[in-house]
PDB file of C-alpha atoms in Angstrom:
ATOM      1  CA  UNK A  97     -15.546  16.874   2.480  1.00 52.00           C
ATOM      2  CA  UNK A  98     -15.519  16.754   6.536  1.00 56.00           C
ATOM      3  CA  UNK A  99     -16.222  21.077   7.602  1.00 63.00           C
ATOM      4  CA  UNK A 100     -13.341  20.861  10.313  1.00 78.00           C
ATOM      5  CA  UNK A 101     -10.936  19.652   7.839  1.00 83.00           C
ATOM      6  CA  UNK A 102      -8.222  22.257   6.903  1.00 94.00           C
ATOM      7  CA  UNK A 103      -6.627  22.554   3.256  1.00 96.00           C
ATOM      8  CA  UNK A 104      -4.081  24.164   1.998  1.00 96.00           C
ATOM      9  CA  UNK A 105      -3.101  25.000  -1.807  1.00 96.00           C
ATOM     10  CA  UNK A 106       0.334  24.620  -3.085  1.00 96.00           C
ATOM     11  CA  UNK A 107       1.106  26.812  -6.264  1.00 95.00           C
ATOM     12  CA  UNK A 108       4.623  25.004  -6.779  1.00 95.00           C
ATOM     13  CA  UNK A 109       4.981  22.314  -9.069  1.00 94.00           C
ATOM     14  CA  UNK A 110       8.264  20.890  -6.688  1.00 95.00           C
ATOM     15  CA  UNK A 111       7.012  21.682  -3.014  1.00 96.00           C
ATOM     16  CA  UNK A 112       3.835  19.442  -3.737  1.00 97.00           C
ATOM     17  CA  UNK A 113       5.984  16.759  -5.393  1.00 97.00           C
ATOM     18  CA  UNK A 114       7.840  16.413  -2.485  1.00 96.00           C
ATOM     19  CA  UNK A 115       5.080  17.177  -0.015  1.00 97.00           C
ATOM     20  CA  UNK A 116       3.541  13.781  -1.900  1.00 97.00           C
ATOM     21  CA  UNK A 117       6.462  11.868  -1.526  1.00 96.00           C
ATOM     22  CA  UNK A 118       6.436  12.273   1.734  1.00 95.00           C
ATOM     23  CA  UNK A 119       3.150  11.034   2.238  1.00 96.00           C
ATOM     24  CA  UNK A 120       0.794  14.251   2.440  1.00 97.00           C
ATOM     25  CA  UNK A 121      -2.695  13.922   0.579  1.00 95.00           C
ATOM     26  CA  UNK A 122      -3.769  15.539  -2.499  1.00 97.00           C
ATOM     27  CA  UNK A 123      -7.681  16.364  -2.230  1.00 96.00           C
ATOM     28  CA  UNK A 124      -7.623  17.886  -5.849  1.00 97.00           C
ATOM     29  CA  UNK A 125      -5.873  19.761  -8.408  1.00 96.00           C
ATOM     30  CA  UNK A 126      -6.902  22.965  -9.539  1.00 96.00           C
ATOM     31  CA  UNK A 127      -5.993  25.249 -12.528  1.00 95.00           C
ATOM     32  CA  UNK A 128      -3.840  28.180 -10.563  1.00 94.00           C
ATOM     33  CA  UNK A 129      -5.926  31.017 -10.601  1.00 91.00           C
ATOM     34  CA  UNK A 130      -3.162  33.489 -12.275  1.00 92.00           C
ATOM     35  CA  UNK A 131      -1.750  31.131 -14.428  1.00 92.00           C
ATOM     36  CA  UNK A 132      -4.515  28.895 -15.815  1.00 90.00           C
ATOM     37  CA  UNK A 133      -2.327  26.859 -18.147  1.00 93.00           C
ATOM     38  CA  UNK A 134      -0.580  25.923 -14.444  1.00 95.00           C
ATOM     39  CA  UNK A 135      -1.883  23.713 -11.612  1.00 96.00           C
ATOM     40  CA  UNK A 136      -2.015  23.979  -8.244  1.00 97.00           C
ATOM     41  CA  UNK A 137      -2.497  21.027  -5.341  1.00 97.00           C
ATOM     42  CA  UNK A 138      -4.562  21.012  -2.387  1.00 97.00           C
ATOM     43  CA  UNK A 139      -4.013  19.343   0.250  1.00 98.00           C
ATOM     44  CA  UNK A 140      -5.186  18.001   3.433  1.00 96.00           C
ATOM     45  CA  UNK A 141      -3.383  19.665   6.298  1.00 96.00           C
ATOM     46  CA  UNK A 142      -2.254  17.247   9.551  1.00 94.00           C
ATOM     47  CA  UNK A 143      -0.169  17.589  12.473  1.00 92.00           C
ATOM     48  CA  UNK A 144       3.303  17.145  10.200  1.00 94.00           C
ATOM     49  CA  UNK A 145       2.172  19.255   7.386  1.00 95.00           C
ATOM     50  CA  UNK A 146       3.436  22.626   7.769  1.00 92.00           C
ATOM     51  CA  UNK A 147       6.345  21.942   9.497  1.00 94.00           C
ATOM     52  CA  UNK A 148       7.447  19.282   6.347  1.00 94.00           C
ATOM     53  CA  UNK A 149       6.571  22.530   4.169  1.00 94.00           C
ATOM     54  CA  UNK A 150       8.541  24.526   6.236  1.00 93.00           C
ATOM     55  CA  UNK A 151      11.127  21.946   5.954  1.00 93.00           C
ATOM     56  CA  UNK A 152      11.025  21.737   2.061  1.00 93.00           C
ATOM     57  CA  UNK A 153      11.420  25.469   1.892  1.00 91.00           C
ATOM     58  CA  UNK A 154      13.792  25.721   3.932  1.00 87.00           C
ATOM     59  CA  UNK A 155      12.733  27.362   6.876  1.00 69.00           C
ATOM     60  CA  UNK A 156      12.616  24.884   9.105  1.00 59.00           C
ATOM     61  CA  UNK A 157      14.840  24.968  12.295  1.00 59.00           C
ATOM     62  CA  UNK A 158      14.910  21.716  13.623  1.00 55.00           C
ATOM     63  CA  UNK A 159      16.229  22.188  17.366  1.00 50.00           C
ATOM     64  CA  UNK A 160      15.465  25.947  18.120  1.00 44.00           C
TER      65      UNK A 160
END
């Protein structure tokens, strides 16, 4: 793994579904830390990533 590269871990099952879908890379999936029987995604942050996370949460304000 490239040192300047930034990740990022996703703990919801949905939010990294869609984060996939819309075309964001999964480096690895991990066993979440609280809930072991759960997993959690990591992924490879770009320019687009946290504002499409923003978006899927709904936080994004497109415009403002």
């Amino acid at each position: 793994m490239d040192t300047k590269t930034k990740y990022f871990t996703v703990y919801n099952m949905k939010y990294a579904m869609e984060l996939k879908n819309r075309g964001h890379k999964v480096v690895e999936t991990v066993p979440n830390p609280k809930k072991p029987s759960f997993m959690c995604w990591v992924f490879e942050v770009d320019e687009t990533f946290h504002l499409d996370f923003a978006h899927i949460k709904g936080g994004a304000r497109i415009g403002r």
